[in-house]
PDB file of C-alpha atoms and ligand atoms in Angstrom:
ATOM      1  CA  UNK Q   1      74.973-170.517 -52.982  1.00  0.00           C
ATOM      2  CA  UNK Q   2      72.195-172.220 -54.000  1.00  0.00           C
ATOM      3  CA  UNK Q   3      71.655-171.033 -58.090  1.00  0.00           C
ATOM      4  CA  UNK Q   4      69.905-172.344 -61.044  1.00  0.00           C
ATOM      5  CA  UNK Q   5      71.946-174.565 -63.401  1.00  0.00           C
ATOM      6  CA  UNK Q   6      72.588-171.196 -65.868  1.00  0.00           C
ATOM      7  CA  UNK Q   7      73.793-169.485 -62.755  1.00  0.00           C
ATOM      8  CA  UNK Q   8      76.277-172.175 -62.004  1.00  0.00           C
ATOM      9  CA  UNK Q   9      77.382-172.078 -65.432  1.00  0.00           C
ATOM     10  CA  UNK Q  10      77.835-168.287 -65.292  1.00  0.00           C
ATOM     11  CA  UNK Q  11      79.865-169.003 -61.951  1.00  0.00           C
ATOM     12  CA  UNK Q  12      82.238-171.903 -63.151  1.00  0.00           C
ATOM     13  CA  UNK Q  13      82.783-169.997 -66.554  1.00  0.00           C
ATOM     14  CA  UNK Q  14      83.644-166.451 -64.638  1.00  0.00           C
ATOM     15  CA  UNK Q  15      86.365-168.586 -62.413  1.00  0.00           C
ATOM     16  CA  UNK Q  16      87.667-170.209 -65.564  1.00  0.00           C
ATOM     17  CA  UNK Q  17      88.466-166.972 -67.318  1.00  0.00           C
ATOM     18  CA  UNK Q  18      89.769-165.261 -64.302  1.00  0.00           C
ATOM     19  CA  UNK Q  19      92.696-167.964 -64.600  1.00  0.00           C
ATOM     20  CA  UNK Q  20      93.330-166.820 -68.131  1.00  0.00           C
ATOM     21  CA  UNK Q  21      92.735-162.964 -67.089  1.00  0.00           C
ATOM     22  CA  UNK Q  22      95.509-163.789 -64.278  1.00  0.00           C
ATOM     23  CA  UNK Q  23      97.678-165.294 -67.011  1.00  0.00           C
ATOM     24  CA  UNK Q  24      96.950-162.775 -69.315  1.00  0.00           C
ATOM     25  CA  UNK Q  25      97.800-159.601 -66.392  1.00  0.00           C
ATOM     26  CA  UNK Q  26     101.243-161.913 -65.702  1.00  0.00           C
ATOM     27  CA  UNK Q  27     102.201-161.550 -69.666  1.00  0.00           C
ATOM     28  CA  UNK Q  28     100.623-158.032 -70.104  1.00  0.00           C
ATOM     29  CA  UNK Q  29     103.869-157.107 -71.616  1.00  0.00           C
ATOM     30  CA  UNK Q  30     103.205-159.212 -74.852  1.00  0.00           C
ATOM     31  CA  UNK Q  31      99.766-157.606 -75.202  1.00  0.00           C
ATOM     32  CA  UNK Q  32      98.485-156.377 -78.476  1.00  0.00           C
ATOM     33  CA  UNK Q  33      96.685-152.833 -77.680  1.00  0.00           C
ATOM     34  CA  UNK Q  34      94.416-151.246 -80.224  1.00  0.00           C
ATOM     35  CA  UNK Q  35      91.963-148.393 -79.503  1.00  0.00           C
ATOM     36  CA  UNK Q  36      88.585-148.305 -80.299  1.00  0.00           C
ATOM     37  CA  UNK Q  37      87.780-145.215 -80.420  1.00  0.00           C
ATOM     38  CA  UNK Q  38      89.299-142.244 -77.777  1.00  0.00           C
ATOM     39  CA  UNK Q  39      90.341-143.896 -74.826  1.00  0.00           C
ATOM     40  CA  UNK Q  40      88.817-146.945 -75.073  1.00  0.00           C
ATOM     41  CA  UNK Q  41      90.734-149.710 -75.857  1.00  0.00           C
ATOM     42  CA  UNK Q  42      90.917-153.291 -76.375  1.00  0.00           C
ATOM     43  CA  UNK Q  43      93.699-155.658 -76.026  1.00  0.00           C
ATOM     44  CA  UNK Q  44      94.049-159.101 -77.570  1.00  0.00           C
ATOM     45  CA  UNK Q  45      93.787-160.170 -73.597  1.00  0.00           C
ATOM     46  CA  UNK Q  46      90.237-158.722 -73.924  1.00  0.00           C
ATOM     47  CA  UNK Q  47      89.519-160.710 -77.111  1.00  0.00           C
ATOM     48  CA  UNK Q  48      90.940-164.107 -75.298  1.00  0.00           C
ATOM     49  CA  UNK Q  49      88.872-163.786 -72.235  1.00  0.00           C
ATOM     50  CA  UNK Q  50      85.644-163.028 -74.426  1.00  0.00           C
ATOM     51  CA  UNK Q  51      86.448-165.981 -76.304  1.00  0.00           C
ATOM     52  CA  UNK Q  52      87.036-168.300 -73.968  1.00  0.00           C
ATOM     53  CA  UNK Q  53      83.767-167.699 -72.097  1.00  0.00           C
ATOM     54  CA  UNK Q  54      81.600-167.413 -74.868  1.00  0.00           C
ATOM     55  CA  UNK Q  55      82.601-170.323 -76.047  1.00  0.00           C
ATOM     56  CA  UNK Q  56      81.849-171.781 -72.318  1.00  0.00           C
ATOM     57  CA  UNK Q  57      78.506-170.449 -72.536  1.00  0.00           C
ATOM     58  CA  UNK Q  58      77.459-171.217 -76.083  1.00  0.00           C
ATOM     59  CA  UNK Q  59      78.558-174.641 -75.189  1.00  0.00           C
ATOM     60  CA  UNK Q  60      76.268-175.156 -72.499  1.00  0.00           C
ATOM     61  CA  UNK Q  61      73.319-172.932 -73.446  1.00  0.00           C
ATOM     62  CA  UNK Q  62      73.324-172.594 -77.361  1.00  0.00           C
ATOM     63  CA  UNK Q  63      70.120-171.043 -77.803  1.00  0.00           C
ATOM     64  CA  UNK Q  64      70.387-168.130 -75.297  1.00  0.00           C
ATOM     65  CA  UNK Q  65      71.061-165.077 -76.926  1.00  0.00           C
ATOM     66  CA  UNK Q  66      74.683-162.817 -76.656  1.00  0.00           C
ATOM     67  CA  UNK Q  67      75.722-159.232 -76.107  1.00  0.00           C
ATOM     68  CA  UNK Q  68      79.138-158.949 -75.286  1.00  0.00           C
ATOM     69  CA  UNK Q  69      81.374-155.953 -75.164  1.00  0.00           C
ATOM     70  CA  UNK Q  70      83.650-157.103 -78.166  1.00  0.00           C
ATOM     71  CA  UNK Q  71      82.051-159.093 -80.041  1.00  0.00           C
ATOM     72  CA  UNK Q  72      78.612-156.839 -79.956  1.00  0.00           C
ATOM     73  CA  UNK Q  73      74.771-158.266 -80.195  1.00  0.00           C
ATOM     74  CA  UNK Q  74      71.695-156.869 -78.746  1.00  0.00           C
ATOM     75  CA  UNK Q  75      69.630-157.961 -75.890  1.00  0.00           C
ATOM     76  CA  UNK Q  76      67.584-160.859 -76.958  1.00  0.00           C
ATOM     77  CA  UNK Q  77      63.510-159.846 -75.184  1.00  0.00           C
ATOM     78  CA  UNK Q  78      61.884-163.921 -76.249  1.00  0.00           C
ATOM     79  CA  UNK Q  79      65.281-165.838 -74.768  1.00  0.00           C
ATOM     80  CA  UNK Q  80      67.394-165.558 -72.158  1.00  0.00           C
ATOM     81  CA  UNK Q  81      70.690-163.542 -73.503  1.00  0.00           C
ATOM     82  CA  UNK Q  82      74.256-163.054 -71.454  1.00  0.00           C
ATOM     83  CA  UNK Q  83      75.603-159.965 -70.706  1.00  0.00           C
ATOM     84  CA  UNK Q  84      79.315-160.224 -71.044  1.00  0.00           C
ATOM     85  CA  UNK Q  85      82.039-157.481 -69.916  1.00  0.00           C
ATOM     86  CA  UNK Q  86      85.628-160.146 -70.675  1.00  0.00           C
ATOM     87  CA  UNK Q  87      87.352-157.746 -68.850  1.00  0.00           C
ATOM     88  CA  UNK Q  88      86.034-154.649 -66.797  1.00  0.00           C
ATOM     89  CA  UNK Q  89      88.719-151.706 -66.200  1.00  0.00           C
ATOM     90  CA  UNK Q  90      90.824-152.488 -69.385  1.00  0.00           C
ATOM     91  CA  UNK Q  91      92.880-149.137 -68.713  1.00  0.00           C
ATOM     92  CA  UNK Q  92      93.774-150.608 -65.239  1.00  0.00           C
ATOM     93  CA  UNK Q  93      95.014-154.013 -66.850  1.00  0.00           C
ATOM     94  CA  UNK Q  94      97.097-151.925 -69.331  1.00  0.00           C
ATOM     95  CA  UNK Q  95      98.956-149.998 -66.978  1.00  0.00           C
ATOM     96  CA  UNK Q  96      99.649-152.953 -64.629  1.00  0.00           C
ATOM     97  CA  UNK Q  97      96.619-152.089 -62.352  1.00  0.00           C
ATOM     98  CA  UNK Q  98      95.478-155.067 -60.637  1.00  0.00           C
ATOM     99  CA  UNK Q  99      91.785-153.851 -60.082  1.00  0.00           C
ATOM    100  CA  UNK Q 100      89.724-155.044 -63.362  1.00  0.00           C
ATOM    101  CA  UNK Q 101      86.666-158.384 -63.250  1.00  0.00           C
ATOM    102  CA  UNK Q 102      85.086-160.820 -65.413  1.00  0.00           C
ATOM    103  CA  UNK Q 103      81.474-159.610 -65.957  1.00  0.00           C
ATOM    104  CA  UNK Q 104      78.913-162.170 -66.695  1.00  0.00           C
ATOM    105  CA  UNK Q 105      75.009-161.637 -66.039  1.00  0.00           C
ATOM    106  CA  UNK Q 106      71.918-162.884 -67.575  1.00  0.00           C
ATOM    107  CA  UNK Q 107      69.008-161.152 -68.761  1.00  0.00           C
ATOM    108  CA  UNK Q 108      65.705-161.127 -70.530  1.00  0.00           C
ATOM    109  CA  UNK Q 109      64.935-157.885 -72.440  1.00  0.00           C
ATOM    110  CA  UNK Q 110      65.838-155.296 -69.432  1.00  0.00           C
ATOM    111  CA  UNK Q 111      65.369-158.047 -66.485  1.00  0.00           C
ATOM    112  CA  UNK Q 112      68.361-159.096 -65.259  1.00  0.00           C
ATOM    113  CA  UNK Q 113      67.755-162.959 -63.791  1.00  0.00           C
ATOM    114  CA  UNK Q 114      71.653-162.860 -62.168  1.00  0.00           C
ATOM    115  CA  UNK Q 115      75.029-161.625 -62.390  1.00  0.00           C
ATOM    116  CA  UNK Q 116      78.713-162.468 -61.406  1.00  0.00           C
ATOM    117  CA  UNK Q 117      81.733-160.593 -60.822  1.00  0.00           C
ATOM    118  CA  UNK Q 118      84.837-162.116 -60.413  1.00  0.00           C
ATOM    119  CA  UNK Q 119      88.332-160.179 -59.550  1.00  0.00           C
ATOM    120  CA  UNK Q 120      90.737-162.860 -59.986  1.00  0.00           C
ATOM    121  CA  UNK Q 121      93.695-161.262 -58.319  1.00  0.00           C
ATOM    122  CA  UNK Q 122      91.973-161.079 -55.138  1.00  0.00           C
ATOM    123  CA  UNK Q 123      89.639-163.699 -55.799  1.00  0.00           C
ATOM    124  CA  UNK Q 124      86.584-162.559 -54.521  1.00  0.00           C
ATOM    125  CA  UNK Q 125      83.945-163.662 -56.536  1.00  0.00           C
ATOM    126  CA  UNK Q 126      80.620-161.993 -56.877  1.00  0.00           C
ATOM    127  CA  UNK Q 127      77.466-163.434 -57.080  1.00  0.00           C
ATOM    128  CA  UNK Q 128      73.435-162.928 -57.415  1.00  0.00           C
ATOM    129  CA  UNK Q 129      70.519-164.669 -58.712  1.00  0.00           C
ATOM    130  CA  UNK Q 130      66.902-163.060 -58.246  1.00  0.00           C
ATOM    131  CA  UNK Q 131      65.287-164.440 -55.582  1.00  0.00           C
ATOM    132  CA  UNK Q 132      68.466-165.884 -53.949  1.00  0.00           C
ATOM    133  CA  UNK Q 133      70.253-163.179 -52.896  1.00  0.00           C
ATOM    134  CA  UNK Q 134      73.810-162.130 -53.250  1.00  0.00           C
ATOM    135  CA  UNK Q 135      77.451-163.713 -52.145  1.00  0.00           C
ATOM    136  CA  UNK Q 136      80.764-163.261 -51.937  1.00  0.00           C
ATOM    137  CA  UNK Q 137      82.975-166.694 -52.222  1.00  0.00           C
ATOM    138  CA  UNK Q 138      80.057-168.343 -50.449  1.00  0.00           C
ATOM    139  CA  UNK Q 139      79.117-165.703 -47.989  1.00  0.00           C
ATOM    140  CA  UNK Q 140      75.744-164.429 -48.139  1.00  0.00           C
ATOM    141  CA  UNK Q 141      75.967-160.385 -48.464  1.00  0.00           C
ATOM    142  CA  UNK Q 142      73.564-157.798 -47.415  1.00  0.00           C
ATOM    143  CA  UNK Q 143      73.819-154.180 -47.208  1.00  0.00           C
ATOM    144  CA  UNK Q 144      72.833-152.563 -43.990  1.00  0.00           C
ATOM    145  CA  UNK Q 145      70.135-149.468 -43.774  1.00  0.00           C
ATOM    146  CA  UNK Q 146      72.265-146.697 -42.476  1.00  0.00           C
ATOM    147  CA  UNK Q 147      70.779-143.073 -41.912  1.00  0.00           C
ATOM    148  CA  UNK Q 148      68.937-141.635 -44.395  1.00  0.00           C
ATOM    149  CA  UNK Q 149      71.657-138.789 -45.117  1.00  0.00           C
ATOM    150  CA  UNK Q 150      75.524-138.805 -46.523  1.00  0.00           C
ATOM    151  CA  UNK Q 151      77.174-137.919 -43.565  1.00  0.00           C
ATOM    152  CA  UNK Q 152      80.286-140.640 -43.065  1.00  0.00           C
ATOM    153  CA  UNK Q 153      79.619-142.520 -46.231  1.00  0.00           C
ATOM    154  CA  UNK Q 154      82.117-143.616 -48.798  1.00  0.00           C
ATOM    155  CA  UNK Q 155      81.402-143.098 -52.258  1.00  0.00           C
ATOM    156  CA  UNK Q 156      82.691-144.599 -55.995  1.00  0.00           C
ATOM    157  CA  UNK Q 157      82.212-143.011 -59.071  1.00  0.00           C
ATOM    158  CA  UNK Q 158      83.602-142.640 -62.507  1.00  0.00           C
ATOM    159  CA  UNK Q 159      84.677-139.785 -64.351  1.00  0.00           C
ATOM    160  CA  UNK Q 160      83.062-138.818 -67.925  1.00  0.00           C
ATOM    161  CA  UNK Q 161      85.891-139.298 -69.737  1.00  0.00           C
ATOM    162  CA  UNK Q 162      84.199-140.180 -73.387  1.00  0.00           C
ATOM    163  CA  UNK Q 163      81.346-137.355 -72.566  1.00  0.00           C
ATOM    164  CA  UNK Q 164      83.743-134.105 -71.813  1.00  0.00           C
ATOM    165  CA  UNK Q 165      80.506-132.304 -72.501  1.00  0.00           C
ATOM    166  CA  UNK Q 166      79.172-133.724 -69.471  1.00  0.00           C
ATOM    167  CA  UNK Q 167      82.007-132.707 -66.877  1.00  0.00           C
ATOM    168  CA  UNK Q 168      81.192-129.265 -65.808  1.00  0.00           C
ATOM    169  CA  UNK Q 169      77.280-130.981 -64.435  1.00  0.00           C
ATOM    170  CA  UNK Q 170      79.499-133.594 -63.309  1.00  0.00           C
ATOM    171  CA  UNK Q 171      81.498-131.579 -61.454  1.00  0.00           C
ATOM    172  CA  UNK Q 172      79.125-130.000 -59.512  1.00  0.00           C
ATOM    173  CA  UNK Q 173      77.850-132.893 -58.428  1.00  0.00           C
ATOM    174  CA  UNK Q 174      81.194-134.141 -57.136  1.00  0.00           C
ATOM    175  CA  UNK Q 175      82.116-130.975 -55.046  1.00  0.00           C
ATOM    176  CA  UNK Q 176      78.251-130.954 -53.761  1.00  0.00           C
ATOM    177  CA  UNK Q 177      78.898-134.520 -53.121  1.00  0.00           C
ATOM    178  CA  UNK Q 178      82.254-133.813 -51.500  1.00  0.00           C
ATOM    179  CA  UNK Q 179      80.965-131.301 -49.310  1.00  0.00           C
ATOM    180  CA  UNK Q 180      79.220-133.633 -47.304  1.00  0.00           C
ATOM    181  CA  UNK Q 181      80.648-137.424 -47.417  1.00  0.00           C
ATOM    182  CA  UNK Q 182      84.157-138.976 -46.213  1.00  0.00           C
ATOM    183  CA  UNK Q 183      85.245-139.409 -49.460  1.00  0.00           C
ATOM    184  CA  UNK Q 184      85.058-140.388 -53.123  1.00  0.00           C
ATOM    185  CA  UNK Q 185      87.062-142.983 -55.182  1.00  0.00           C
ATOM    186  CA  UNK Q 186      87.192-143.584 -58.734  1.00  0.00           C
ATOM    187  CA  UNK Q 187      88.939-147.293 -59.348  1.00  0.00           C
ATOM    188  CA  UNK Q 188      88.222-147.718 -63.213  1.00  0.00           C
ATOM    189  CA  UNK Q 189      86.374-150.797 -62.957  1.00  0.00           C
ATOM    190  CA  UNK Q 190      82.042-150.152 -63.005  1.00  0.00           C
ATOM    191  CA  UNK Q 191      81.148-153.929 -62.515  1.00  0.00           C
ATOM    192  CA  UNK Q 192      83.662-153.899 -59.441  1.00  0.00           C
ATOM    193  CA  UNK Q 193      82.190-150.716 -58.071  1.00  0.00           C
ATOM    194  CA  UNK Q 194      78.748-152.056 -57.960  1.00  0.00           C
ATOM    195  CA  UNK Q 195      80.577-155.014 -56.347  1.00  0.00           C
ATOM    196  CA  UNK Q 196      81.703-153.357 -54.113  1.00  0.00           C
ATOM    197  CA  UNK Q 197      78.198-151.700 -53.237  1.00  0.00           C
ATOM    198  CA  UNK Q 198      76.725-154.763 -52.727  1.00  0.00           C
ATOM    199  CA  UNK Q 199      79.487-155.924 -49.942  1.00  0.00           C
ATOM    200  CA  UNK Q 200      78.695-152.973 -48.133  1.00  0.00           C
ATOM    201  CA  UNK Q 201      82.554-150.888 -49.050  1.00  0.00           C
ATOM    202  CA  UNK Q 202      80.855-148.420 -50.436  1.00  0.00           C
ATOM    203  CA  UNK Q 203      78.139-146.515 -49.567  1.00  0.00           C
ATOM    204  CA  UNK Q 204      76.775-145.800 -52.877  1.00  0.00           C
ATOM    205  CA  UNK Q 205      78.031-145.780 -56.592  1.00  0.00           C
ATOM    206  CA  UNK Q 206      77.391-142.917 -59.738  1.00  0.00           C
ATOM    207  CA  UNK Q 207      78.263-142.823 -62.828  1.00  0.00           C
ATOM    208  CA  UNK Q 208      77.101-141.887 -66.311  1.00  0.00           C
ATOM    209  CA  UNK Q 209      78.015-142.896 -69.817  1.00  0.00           C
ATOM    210  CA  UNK Q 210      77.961-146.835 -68.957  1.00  0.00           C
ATOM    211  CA  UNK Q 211      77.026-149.869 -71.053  1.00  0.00           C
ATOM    212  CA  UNK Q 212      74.750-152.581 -70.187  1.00  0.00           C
ATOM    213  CA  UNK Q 213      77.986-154.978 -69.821  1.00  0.00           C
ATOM    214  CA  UNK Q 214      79.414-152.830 -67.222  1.00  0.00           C
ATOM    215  CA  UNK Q 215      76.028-152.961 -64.932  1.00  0.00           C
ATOM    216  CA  UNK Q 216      73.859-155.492 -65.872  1.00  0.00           C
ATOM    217  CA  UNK Q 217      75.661-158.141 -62.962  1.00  0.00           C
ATOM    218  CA  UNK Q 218      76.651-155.394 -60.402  1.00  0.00           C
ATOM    219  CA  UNK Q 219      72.774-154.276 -60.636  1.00  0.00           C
ATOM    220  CA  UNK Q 220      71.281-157.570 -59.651  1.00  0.00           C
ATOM    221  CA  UNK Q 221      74.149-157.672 -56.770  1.00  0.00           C
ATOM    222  CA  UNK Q 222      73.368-154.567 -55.276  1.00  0.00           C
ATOM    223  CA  UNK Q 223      69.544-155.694 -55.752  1.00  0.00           C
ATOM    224  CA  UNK Q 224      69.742-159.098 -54.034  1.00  0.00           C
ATOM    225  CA  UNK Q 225      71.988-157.436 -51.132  1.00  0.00           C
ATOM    226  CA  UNK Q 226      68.835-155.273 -50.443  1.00  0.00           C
ATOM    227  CA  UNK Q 227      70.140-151.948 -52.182  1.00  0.00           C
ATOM    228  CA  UNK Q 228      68.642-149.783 -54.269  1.00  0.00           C
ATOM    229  CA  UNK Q 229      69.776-149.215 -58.471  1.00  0.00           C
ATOM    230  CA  UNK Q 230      68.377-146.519 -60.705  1.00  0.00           C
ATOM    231  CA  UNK Q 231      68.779-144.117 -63.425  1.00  0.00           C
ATOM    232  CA  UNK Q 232      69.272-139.960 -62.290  1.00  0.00           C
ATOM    233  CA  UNK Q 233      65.320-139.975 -62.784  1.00  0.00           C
ATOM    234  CA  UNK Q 234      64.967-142.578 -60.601  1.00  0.00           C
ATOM    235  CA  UNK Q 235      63.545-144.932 -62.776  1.00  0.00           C
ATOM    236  CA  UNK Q 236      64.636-148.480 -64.107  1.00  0.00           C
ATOM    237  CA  UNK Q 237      66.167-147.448 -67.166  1.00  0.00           C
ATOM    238  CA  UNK Q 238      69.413-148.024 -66.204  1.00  0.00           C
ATOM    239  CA  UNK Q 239      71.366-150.500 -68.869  1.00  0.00           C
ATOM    240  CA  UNK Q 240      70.371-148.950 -71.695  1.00  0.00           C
ATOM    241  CA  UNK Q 241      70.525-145.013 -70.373  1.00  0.00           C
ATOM    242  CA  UNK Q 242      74.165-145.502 -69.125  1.00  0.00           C
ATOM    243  CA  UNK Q 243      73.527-143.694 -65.362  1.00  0.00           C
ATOM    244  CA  UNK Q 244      73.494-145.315 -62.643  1.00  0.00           C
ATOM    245  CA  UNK Q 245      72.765-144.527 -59.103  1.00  0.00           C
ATOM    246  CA  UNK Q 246      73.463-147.270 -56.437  1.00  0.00           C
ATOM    247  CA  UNK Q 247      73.457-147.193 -52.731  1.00  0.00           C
ATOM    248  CA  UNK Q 248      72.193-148.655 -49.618  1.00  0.00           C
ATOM    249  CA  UNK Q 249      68.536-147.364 -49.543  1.00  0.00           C
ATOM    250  CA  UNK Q 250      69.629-144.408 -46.701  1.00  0.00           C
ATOM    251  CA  UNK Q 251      71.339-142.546 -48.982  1.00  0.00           C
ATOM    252  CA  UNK Q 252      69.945-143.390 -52.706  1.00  0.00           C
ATOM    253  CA  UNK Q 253      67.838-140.267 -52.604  1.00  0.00           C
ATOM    254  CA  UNK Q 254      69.985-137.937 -50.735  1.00  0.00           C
ATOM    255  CA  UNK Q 255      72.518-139.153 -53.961  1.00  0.00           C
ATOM    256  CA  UNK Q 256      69.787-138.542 -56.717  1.00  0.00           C
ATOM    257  CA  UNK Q 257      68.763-135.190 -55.369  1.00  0.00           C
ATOM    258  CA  UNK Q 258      72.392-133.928 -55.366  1.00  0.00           C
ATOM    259  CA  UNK Q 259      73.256-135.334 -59.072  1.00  0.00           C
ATOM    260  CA  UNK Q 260      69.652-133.688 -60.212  1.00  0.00           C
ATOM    261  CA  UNK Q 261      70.008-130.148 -58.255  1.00  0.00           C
ATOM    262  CA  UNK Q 262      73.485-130.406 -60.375  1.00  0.00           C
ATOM    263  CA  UNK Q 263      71.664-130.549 -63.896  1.00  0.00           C
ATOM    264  CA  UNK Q 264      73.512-133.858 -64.725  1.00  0.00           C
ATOM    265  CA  UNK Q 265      71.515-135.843 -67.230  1.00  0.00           C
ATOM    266  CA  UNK Q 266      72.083-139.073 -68.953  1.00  0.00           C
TER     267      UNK Q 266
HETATM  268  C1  IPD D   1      85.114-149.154 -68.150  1.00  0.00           C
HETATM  269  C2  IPD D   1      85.145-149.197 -66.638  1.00  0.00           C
HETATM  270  C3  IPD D   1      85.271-147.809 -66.059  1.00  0.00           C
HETATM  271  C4  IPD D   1      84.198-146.869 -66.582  1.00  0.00           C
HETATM  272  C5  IPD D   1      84.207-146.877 -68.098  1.00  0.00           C
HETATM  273  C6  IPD D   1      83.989-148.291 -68.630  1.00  0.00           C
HETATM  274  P1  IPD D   1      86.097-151.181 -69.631  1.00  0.00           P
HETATM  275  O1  IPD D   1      84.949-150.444 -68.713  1.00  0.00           O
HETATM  276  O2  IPD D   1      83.969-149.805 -66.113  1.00  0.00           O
HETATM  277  O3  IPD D   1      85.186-147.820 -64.641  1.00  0.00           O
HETATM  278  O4  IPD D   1      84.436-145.588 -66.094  1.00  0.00           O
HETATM  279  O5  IPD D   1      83.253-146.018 -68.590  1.00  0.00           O
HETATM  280  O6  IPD D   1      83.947-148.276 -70.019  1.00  0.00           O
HETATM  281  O7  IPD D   1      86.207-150.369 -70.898  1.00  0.00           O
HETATM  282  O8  IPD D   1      87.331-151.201 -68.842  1.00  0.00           O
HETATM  283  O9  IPD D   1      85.482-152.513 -69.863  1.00  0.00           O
HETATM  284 CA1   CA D   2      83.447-152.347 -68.805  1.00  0.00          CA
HETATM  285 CA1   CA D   3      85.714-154.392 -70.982  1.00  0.00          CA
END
């Protein structure tokens, strides 16, 4: 991987806190859990990882702007800000799931210049800088064209589950969706699904209701692996509409015509 110095930083600070996630998982049991609002939840294992890598980051690069999921901030548009996501798929962590990441991408305004995402219990780190493409530990990744329909393909997604106004639109998309792929799977970690997009696992990725710090580094992944990312009008506004369509470019529109014939807005 060849990235710019901020990139490396992003890299070595993700790895870092994916030892203290690891610890953190390991000692979930002593975990302080308070909730946010309904079901979402942070734990004091979500405040330590934040911590520790914005105080990585602020170190190396103290004028670049911050929005991270717990401590808040906007998106800086006249500097470079971070994107941070401590830990993505808190519910997973609290249950003694070992399927959450450390998302860290950088941006300025809605460009996003590169992203990480690391999953430090399998350790397979994620990686993408514009321009330079995307990895995984080292390996170049690229998603392959398949046919431009669903037949065969695997699909990720993530329920509505703090917009229950949203479900029955959502639900028609899933059973249309069902009706012609493999299969669907919901894992309860965003950053990971785009992840997993990019590495070619899954065919495509939708979901509504997201926040910048769950996309922001999966986007440029899935972009730098030669997919396709957009909102369900299949436009850019992704990161600060919540809904996100991502796939290989066969099946992107096939995807965003089902979710729009279904009426499912962001
Ligand atoms: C959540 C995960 C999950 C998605 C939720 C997100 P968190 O992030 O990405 O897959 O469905 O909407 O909030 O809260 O675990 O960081
Ligand atoms: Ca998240
Ligand atoms: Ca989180």
């Amino acid at each position: 991987m060849q990235f710019s110095p901020p990139m490396n930083i992003a890299v070595r600070t993700a790895l870092k806190a994916g030892i203290l996630a690891r610890d953190q998982f390991d000692r979930r049991y002593e975990m302080e859990i308070k909730s946010k609002g309904k079901n979402d939840h942070v734990t004091s294992a979500d405040l330590a990882v934040e911590k520790e890598i914005l105080s990585q980051l602020k170190k190396a690069y103290p004028k670049y702007g911050i929005m991270a999921e717990e401590k808040g901030g906007g998106l800086t548009t006249d500097r470079p800000c971070w994107i941070v996501d401590p830990i993505d798929g808190t519910l997973n962590f609290i249950h003694g799931v070992p399927h959450f990441a450390i998302s860290i991408a950088l941006a300025t305004g809605s460009e996003i210049l590169g992203g990480v995402v690391y999953d430090p219990m399998r350790d397979e780190l994620f990686a993408a800088e514009k321009g330079r493409g995307a990895f995984l530990n080292d390996r170049r990744i690229r998603i392959v064209r398949r046919a431009g329909n669903l037949t065969g393909s695997l699909l990720a997604t993530g329920f509505p589950h703090r917009q229950l106004e949203k479900f029955p639109a959502y639900l028609k998309a899933f059973s249309a969706f069902s009706a012609v792929v493999d299969d669907q799977r919901r894992q309860g970690a965003a950053a990971l699904d785009l992840a997993y997009v990019a590495a070619g696992r899954y065919d495509g990725f939708w979901e509504i209701g997201l926040s910048a710090w769950d996309i922001a580094a999966g986007a440029i992944l899935v972009q730098e692996a030669g997919g396709l990312i957009s909102d369900f009008s299949n436009k850019g506004n992704f990161l600060l509409s919540g809904a996100v369509v991502a796939a290989h470019e066969g099946v992107h529109k096939p995807m965003l015509e089902i979710i729009q014939e279904a009426g499912l807005t962001e």
